[in-house]
Amino acid sequence: MCIIDRYLLVQFIKSFLIFFISFTGLYVVIDSFNNLDEFLRYGEQTGRGAFPILIEYYTPRIFTFFNMTGGILTLIAAMFTVTWLQRHNEMTALMAAGITKERIVRPVIIAVAFIAVLGALNREFVVPEYSDALSRNAQDWLGESAKQLQPKYDNLTDVLISGNHTFANEMRIEAPKFRLPRSQPGVGTKLNADNAFYKPAEGDRPSGYLLDNVTEPENLAEVSSLFDRDDNVFVMMPKDYSWLAPNQCFVISELTFEQLTASREWRNSASTWALVSALRNRSLDFGADVRVEIHSRLTQPFLDMTLLLLGLPLVLKNDNRNVFVAIGLCGVVVILFFGVTMASRGMGANYMISPALAAWFPLMIFVPFATYMSESMRA
């Protein structure tokens, strides 16, 4: 059986790699042609040529593509492997020797489990390393384009952070307008400036936003630092801190630049620990969609295995040797499975059900069916 195990593993890995390379290559070719002008311009602008830009742009996206398609591609590869075995009557010969279907496909199931774990490790440790690159599209690869800033509250200090545009390459807010929670002596409720730069914590200085060339209030150099209701400094003034220029002030905030300009791409590329840390950040107030995302990260490997155990018995039960019928069965299972999964997560994100239930509900529905259908493999 070790020979048969190796044979099946080779067939499965070949099928998986063919599908993954084909779909990935198709995605890269179509997307690169649609954005070819931008890549050529970036190549001329940086003086390195377009090819290095293409590699830098699509390398992180290949890792995310693996996470997006891993579950489907492993199911397709497993079904093709089993169908290929049946097509050449190898399954019949093995079963005639007294070997059960479950034992025959065991190496394929183990390989799918390994890929599911690999996908989880990729999502937690590899993709987060490229979070900055994944947050930029082809039209703003260098981060120089201005993006509209949606006003956001720092829930820790109740400061409303707004402005005209943001620039990712400088972590800069153009024409920032910071609104204080209440009127302050000598300041009022407004802090306006030409630019604001996010500065991470360094030494004794906490993280926050450096407002440069402050236009309001006009007498900034004469104003003392501002304190919140708990007598903690939340706006540093040049009168009390010598490292600030007379026309600068520093607004303390645990709201990072990425979180301030948070997009769907950032949430998808962040690790689970980063999302949990963001929920614990007192300056942030994420909705239920982030909580659903966290729970979904935990259930994803189990969902991949459940999808396999839903699709694989369909081929084994009917002794189907037609590859195209296998594709059709796979398509029906995938559509139904992902339809329920997406609907459940959508309800969780819209507060119709709890985030935990939204992530675990598909397993509650499909695991009993997968268990029942997998009984046919033990024959």
Short mmCIF file of C-alpha atoms in Angstrom, two decimals:
data_model
loop_
_atom_site.label_atom_id
_atom_site.label_comp_id
_atom_site.label_asym_id
_atom_site.label_seq_id
_atom_site.Cartn_x
_atom_site.Cartn_y
_atom_site.Cartn_z
CA MET A 1 0.00 0.00 0.00
CA CYS A 2 2.94 2.35 0.40
CA ILE A 3 3.41 2.20 -3.37
CA ILE A 4 -0.28 2.97 -3.94
CA ASP A 5 -0.13 5.78 -1.36
CA ARG A 6 2.79 7.38 -3.15
CA TYR A 7 1.04 6.92 -6.48
CA LEU A 8 -2.12 8.65 -5.27
CA LEU A 9 -0.17 11.46 -3.59
CA VAL A 10 1.78 12.15 -6.78
CA GLN A 11 -1.43 12.22 -8.82
CA PHE A 12 -3.12 14.52 -6.31
CA ILE A 13 -0.18 16.93 -6.03
CA LYS A 14 0.18 17.08 -9.81
CA SER A 15 -3.53 17.83 -10.20
CA PHE A 16 -3.48 20.46 -7.47
CA LEU A 17 -0.40 22.21 -8.87
CA ILE A 18 -1.81 22.19 -12.40
CA PHE A 19 -5.07 23.78 -11.26
CA PHE A 20 -3.38 26.27 -8.95
CA ILE A 21 -0.78 27.37 -11.52
CA SER A 22 -3.42 27.58 -14.25
CA PHE A 23 -5.85 29.71 -12.25
CA THR A 24 -3.10 31.85 -10.76
CA GLY A 25 -1.49 32.41 -14.13
CA LEU A 26 -4.84 33.32 -15.66
CA TYR A 27 -5.46 35.85 -12.89
CA VAL A 28 -1.99 37.41 -13.20
CA VAL A 29 -2.13 37.65 -17.01
CA ILE A 30 -5.59 39.25 -17.11
CA ASP A 31 -4.91 41.66 -14.25
CA SER A 32 -1.45 42.67 -15.49
CA PHE A 33 -2.75 43.44 -18.98
CA ASN A 34 -5.50 45.60 -17.51
CA ASN A 35 -2.90 47.59 -15.51
CA LEU A 36 0.04 47.39 -17.90
CA ASP A 37 0.23 51.17 -18.41
CA GLU A 38 0.57 51.76 -14.68
CA PHE A 39 3.34 49.16 -14.29
CA LEU A 40 5.28 50.61 -17.22
CA ARG A 41 4.97 54.08 -15.68
CA TYR A 42 6.15 52.83 -12.28
CA GLY A 43 9.10 51.10 -13.97
CA GLU A 44 10.17 54.35 -15.63
CA GLN A 45 9.57 56.35 -12.47
CA THR A 46 11.71 54.08 -10.29
CA GLY A 47 14.27 53.37 -13.02
CA ARG A 48 14.09 49.61 -12.40
CA GLY A 49 11.83 48.54 -15.25
CA ALA A 50 8.36 47.04 -15.20
CA PHE A 51 9.32 43.41 -14.54
CA PRO A 52 10.59 43.91 -10.92
CA ILE A 53 7.45 45.94 -10.21
CA LEU A 54 5.29 43.08 -11.50
CA ILE A 55 7.09 40.60 -9.24
CA GLU A 56 6.72 42.86 -6.18
CA TYR A 57 3.06 43.49 -6.93
CA TYR A 58 1.90 39.95 -7.65
CA THR A 59 4.04 37.94 -5.21
CA PRO A 60 1.89 38.83 -2.16
CA ARG A 61 -1.27 38.42 -4.21
CA ILE A 62 -0.31 34.86 -5.12
CA PHE A 63 -0.23 34.03 -1.40
CA THR A 64 -3.67 35.55 -0.88
CA PHE A 65 -4.94 33.76 -3.98
CA PHE A 66 -3.79 30.49 -2.42
CA ASN A 67 -5.88 31.23 0.67
CA MET A 68 -8.92 32.14 -1.41
CA THR A 69 -8.86 29.08 -3.68
CA GLY A 70 -7.14 26.42 -1.55
CA GLY A 71 -10.33 24.73 -0.34
CA ILE A 72 -11.94 24.59 -3.78
CA LEU A 73 -8.79 23.48 -5.60
CA THR A 74 -8.08 20.66 -3.14
CA LEU A 75 -11.61 19.36 -3.66
CA ILE A 76 -11.27 19.52 -7.45
CA ALA A 77 -7.84 17.88 -7.37
CA ALA A 78 -9.10 15.11 -5.05
CA MET A 79 -12.12 14.41 -7.26
CA PHE A 80 -9.98 14.31 -10.39
CA THR A 81 -7.50 11.96 -8.69
CA VAL A 82 -10.23 9.52 -7.67
CA THR A 83 -11.94 9.80 -11.07
CA TRP A 84 -8.64 9.08 -12.79
CA LEU A 85 -8.19 6.00 -10.58
CA GLN A 86 -11.67 4.75 -11.49
CA ARG A 87 -11.27 5.54 -15.16
CA HIS A 88 -8.35 3.13 -15.46
CA ASN A 89 -10.05 0.42 -13.35
CA GLU A 90 -7.40 0.76 -10.65
CA MET A 91 -10.04 1.35 -8.01
CA THR A 92 -11.77 -1.90 -8.97
CA ALA A 93 -8.53 -3.86 -8.70
CA LEU A 94 -7.74 -2.45 -5.27
CA MET A 95 -11.24 -3.14 -3.95
CA ALA A 96 -11.05 -6.69 -5.34
CA ALA A 97 -8.00 -7.16 -3.12
CA GLY A 98 -10.18 -6.39 -0.11
CA ILE A 99 -9.08 -2.77 0.40
CA THR A 100 -11.85 -0.34 1.38
CA LYS A 101 -12.46 2.95 -0.38
CA GLU A 102 -11.61 4.77 2.83
CA ARG A 103 -8.15 3.21 2.93
CA ILE A 104 -7.56 3.92 -0.75
CA VAL A 105 -8.31 7.66 -0.51
CA ARG A 106 -6.69 8.09 2.92
CA PRO A 107 -3.47 9.66 1.52
CA VAL A 108 -5.58 12.15 -0.44
CA ILE A 109 -7.50 13.14 2.70
CA ILE A 110 -4.24 13.54 4.63
CA ALA A 111 -2.81 15.67 1.80
CA VAL A 112 -5.89 17.93 1.87
CA ALA A 113 -5.58 18.30 5.65
CA PHE A 114 -1.92 19.25 5.20
CA ILE A 115 -2.81 21.90 2.61
CA ALA A 116 -5.54 23.26 4.92
CA VAL A 117 -3.00 23.66 7.73
CA LEU A 118 -0.52 25.16 5.27
CA GLY A 119 -3.17 27.67 4.23
CA ALA A 120 -3.76 28.67 7.87
CA LEU A 121 -0.02 29.16 8.43
CA ASN A 122 0.20 31.17 5.21
CA ARG A 123 -2.68 33.37 6.34
CA GLU A 124 -1.22 33.98 9.80
CA PHE A 125 2.50 34.37 9.11
CA VAL A 126 3.15 35.05 5.41
CA VAL A 127 0.31 37.25 4.18
CA PRO A 128 0.56 39.74 7.12
CA GLU A 129 4.15 40.48 6.06
CA TYR A 130 2.73 41.94 2.85
CA SER A 131 -0.18 43.82 4.40
CA ASP A 132 1.14 47.19 3.25
CA ALA A 133 1.60 45.99 -0.33
CA LEU A 134 -1.82 44.35 -0.36
CA SER A 135 -3.49 47.57 0.79
CA ARG A 136 -2.31 49.33 -2.40
CA ASN A 137 -3.78 48.71 -5.82
CA ALA A 138 -2.15 49.03 -9.22
CA GLN A 139 -3.25 52.65 -9.51
CA ASP A 140 -1.45 53.61 -6.29
CA TRP A 141 1.37 51.08 -5.96
CA LEU A 142 3.88 53.68 -4.75
CA GLY A 143 1.40 55.16 -2.26
CA GLU A 144 1.65 58.63 -3.74
CA SER A 145 -1.98 59.04 -4.74
CA ALA A 146 -4.31 60.99 -2.51
CA LYS A 147 -7.10 58.97 -0.90
CA GLN A 148 -10.22 60.40 0.67
CA LEU A 149 -10.17 60.21 4.46
CA GLN A 150 -13.34 59.14 6.18
CA PRO A 151 -13.63 60.86 9.60
CA LYS A 152 -13.05 58.47 12.48
CA TYR A 153 -13.29 58.82 16.24
CA ASP A 154 -10.49 57.84 18.59
CA ASN A 155 -12.75 56.21 21.17
CA LEU A 156 -10.11 56.48 23.88
CA THR A 157 -9.79 60.28 23.75
CA ASP A 158 -13.05 61.08 21.86
CA VAL A 159 -11.06 63.11 19.32
CA LEU A 160 -12.60 63.16 15.84
CA ILE A 161 -9.86 62.79 13.23
CA SER A 162 -10.67 64.12 9.78
CA GLY A 163 -8.95 65.78 6.86
CA ASN A 164 -8.91 66.11 3.10
CA HIS A 165 -6.72 63.24 1.88
CA THR A 166 -4.20 60.67 3.08
CA PHE A 167 -0.89 59.61 1.52
CA ALA A 168 0.24 56.10 2.41
CA ASN A 169 3.92 56.49 1.49
CA GLU A 170 4.35 59.31 4.06
CA MET A 171 1.60 58.25 6.52
CA ARG A 172 0.39 61.82 6.09
CA ILE A 173 -2.99 63.51 6.40
CA GLU A 174 -3.47 66.56 4.22
CA ALA A 175 -5.22 69.53 5.87
CA PRO A 176 -6.08 67.64 9.08
CA LYS A 177 -8.98 68.81 11.19
CA PHE A 178 -8.97 67.36 14.69
CA ARG A 179 -12.08 68.00 16.78
CA LEU A 180 -11.68 67.84 20.55
CA PRO A 181 -14.39 66.31 22.76
CA ARG A 182 -14.92 69.57 24.66
CA SER A 183 -13.70 73.17 24.61
CA GLN A 184 -10.18 73.64 25.97
CA PRO A 185 -8.72 76.89 27.41
CA GLY A 186 -6.88 78.82 24.70
CA VAL A 187 -7.74 76.20 22.06
CA GLY A 188 -11.48 75.74 21.83
CA THR A 189 -12.52 72.52 20.08
CA LYS A 190 -10.41 72.70 16.90
CA LEU A 191 -6.88 71.74 15.94
CA ASN A 192 -6.27 72.53 12.27
CA ALA A 193 -2.96 72.26 10.42
CA ASP A 194 -1.45 71.92 6.97
CA ASN A 195 -0.33 68.32 7.54
CA ALA A 196 -0.42 65.58 10.15
CA PHE A 197 2.09 62.71 10.23
CA TYR A 198 1.53 59.48 12.12
CA LYS A 199 4.43 58.63 14.45
CA PRO A 200 4.69 55.23 16.17
CA ALA A 201 5.73 55.10 19.81
CA GLU A 202 9.42 55.79 20.34
CA GLY A 203 11.19 55.99 23.67
CA ASP A 204 9.07 57.90 26.19
CA ARG A 205 6.89 59.38 23.48
CA PRO A 206 3.62 57.52 22.83
CA SER A 207 2.18 56.96 19.38
CA GLY A 208 0.06 59.63 17.76
CA TYR A 209 -0.16 62.32 15.10
CA LEU A 210 2.27 65.20 14.70
CA LEU A 211 0.39 68.26 13.45
CA ASP A 212 2.74 70.47 11.44
CA ASN A 213 2.22 74.15 10.68
CA VAL A 214 -0.84 74.47 12.90
CA THR A 215 -3.21 77.18 11.68
CA GLU A 216 -5.75 76.99 14.50
CA PRO A 217 -5.33 77.98 17.26
CA GLU A 218 -3.06 80.84 16.22
CA ASN A 219 -1.38 81.23 19.63
CA LEU A 220 -0.23 77.62 19.77
CA ALA A 221 3.18 78.36 21.34
CA GLU A 222 1.49 79.97 24.36
CA VAL A 223 -0.96 77.15 25.10
CA SER A 224 -0.25 74.49 27.70
CA SER A 225 -0.69 70.79 27.02
CA LEU A 226 -4.24 69.46 27.15
CA PHE A 227 -5.47 66.87 29.66
CA ASP A 228 -8.45 64.52 29.53
CA ARG A 229 -10.93 63.90 32.34
CA ASP A 230 -8.51 61.45 33.98
CA ASP A 231 -5.73 64.07 34.00
CA ASN A 232 -3.75 62.30 31.31
CA VAL A 233 -2.06 64.32 28.58
CA PHE A 234 -3.66 63.72 25.20
CA VAL A 235 -2.34 66.77 23.28
CA MET A 236 1.32 67.76 23.71
CA MET A 237 2.13 71.42 23.15
CA PRO A 238 5.49 73.08 22.31
CA LYS A 239 5.32 75.09 25.52
CA ASP A 240 5.83 71.90 27.56
CA TYR A 241 7.81 69.74 25.12
CA SER A 242 10.97 71.18 23.64
CA TRP A 243 11.17 68.65 20.79
CA LEU A 244 8.11 70.28 19.22
CA ALA A 245 8.52 73.32 16.96
CA PRO A 246 6.48 76.45 17.87
CA ASN A 247 3.97 75.64 15.11
CA GLN A 248 3.62 71.94 15.97
CA CYS A 249 1.59 69.89 18.43
CA PHE A 250 1.28 66.17 19.04
CA VAL A 251 -2.07 64.40 19.48
CA ILE A 252 -1.62 61.14 21.38
CA SER A 253 -3.55 58.26 19.83
CA GLU A 254 -3.45 54.48 19.73
CA LEU A 255 -5.21 54.63 16.37
CA THR A 256 -2.52 53.72 13.82
CA PHE A 257 -2.42 55.11 10.31
CA GLU A 258 -3.39 51.71 8.86
CA GLN A 259 -6.35 51.48 11.24
CA LEU A 260 -7.36 55.07 10.50
CA THR A 261 -7.44 54.34 6.79
CA ALA A 262 -8.50 50.71 7.33
CA SER A 263 -9.90 49.06 4.26
CA ARG A 264 -11.23 45.61 3.53
CA GLU A 265 -7.78 44.66 2.19
CA TRP A 266 -6.14 45.45 5.52
CA ARG A 267 -8.58 43.29 7.43
CA ASN A 268 -8.13 40.39 5.02
CA SER A 269 -4.33 40.56 5.16
CA ALA A 270 -3.98 41.12 8.92
CA SER A 271 -3.20 38.13 11.11
CA THR A 272 -5.77 36.86 13.58
CA TRP A 273 -3.66 38.17 16.46
CA ALA A 274 -3.58 41.62 14.83
CA LEU A 275 -7.38 41.60 14.52
CA VAL A 276 -7.78 40.51 18.15
CA SER A 277 -5.34 43.25 19.22
CA ALA A 278 -7.34 45.77 17.19
CA LEU A 279 -10.52 44.73 19.00
CA ARG A 280 -8.74 45.25 22.32
CA ASN A 281 -7.54 48.69 21.25
CA ARG A 282 -9.60 51.19 23.21
CA SER A 283 -9.25 53.73 20.42
CA LEU A 284 -11.09 51.51 17.94
CA ASP A 285 -14.66 50.33 17.62
CA PHE A 286 -14.81 47.66 14.95
CA GLY A 287 -18.16 46.23 13.94
CA ALA A 288 -19.40 42.67 13.98
CA ASP A 289 -17.79 41.93 10.62
CA VAL A 290 -14.31 41.84 12.21
CA ARG A 291 -15.52 39.50 14.93
CA VAL A 292 -17.02 37.23 12.28
CA GLU A 293 -13.69 37.31 10.44
CA ILE A 294 -11.80 36.24 13.57
CA HIS A 295 -14.10 33.30 14.23
CA SER A 296 -14.00 32.36 10.54
CA ARG A 297 -10.20 32.11 10.69
CA LEU A 298 -10.60 29.39 13.34
CA THR A 299 -13.18 27.41 11.38
CA GLN A 300 -11.58 27.66 7.91
CA PRO A 301 -9.42 24.48 8.08
CA PHE A 302 -12.44 22.51 9.29
CA LEU A 303 -14.56 23.97 6.50
CA ASP A 304 -11.98 22.87 3.92
CA MET A 305 -12.06 19.32 5.24
CA THR A 306 -15.85 19.33 5.42
CA LEU A 307 -16.04 20.47 1.80
CA LEU A 308 -13.79 17.57 0.78
CA LEU A 309 -15.88 15.01 2.69
CA LEU A 310 -19.02 16.37 1.02
CA GLY A 311 -17.69 16.14 -2.52
CA LEU A 312 -15.47 13.07 -2.48
CA PRO A 313 -18.17 10.50 -1.52
CA LEU A 314 -20.27 11.63 -4.50
CA VAL A 315 -17.63 10.29 -6.86
CA LEU A 316 -16.89 7.16 -4.86
CA LYS A 317 -20.53 6.27 -4.26
CA ASN A 318 -21.56 6.38 -7.91
CA ASP A 319 -18.34 4.81 -9.21
CA ASN A 320 -18.25 7.63 -11.72
CA ARG A 321 -15.52 7.52 -14.35
CA ASN A 322 -16.60 10.59 -16.27
CA VAL A 323 -14.39 13.60 -15.50
CA PHE A 324 -17.02 16.09 -16.64
CA VAL A 325 -19.66 14.60 -14.36
CA ALA A 326 -17.15 14.97 -11.52
CA ILE A 327 -16.77 18.64 -12.41
CA GLY A 328 -20.55 19.09 -12.36
CA LEU A 329 -20.95 17.40 -8.99
CA CYS A 330 -18.08 19.46 -7.62
CA GLY A 331 -19.70 22.66 -8.87
CA VAL A 332 -23.04 21.91 -7.24
CA VAL A 333 -21.42 21.07 -3.90
CA VAL A 334 -19.21 24.19 -3.98
CA ILE A 335 -22.10 26.53 -4.88
CA LEU A 336 -24.32 25.18 -2.11
CA PHE A 337 -21.51 25.12 0.45
CA PHE A 338 -20.25 28.64 -0.19
CA GLY A 339 -23.77 30.01 -0.55
CA VAL A 340 -24.62 28.91 2.99
CA THR A 341 -21.24 30.06 4.31
CA MET A 342 -21.48 33.54 2.79
CA ALA A 343 -25.11 33.97 3.87
CA SER A 344 -24.24 32.98 7.43
CA ARG A 345 -21.29 35.39 7.60
CA GLY A 346 -23.38 38.14 6.07
CA MET A 347 -26.02 37.75 8.76
CA GLY A 348 -23.33 37.84 11.43
CA ALA A 349 -21.77 41.00 9.99
CA ASN A 350 -25.21 42.69 10.02
CA TYR A 351 -25.96 41.76 13.66
CA MET A 352 -28.73 39.33 12.69
CA ILE A 353 -26.95 36.50 14.52
CA SER A 354 -23.92 36.42 16.81
CA PRO A 355 -20.45 36.47 15.16
CA ALA A 356 -19.54 33.11 16.70
CA LEU A 357 -22.70 31.47 15.41
CA ALA A 358 -22.17 33.02 11.97
CA ALA A 359 -18.77 31.34 11.67
CA TRP A 360 -19.72 27.97 13.15
CA PHE A 361 -23.20 27.62 11.63
CA PRO A 362 -21.96 26.14 8.29
CA LEU A 363 -20.14 23.42 10.22
CA MET A 364 -23.29 22.68 12.21
CA ILE A 365 -25.18 22.26 8.95
CA PHE A 366 -22.67 20.37 6.79
CA VAL A 367 -20.68 18.20 9.24
CA PRO A 368 -23.62 15.81 9.85
CA PHE A 369 -24.13 15.50 6.08
CA ALA A 370 -20.40 14.94 5.53
CA THR A 371 -20.36 12.28 8.28
CA TYR A 372 -23.35 10.50 6.73
CA MET A 373 -21.97 10.64 3.21
CA SER A 374 -18.51 9.47 4.26
CA GLU A 375 -20.05 6.20 5.49
CA SER A 376 -20.13 5.06 1.87
CA MET A 377 -16.32 5.19 1.77
CA ARG A 378 -16.03 2.55 4.47
CA ALA A 379 -17.64 -0.09 2.30
#
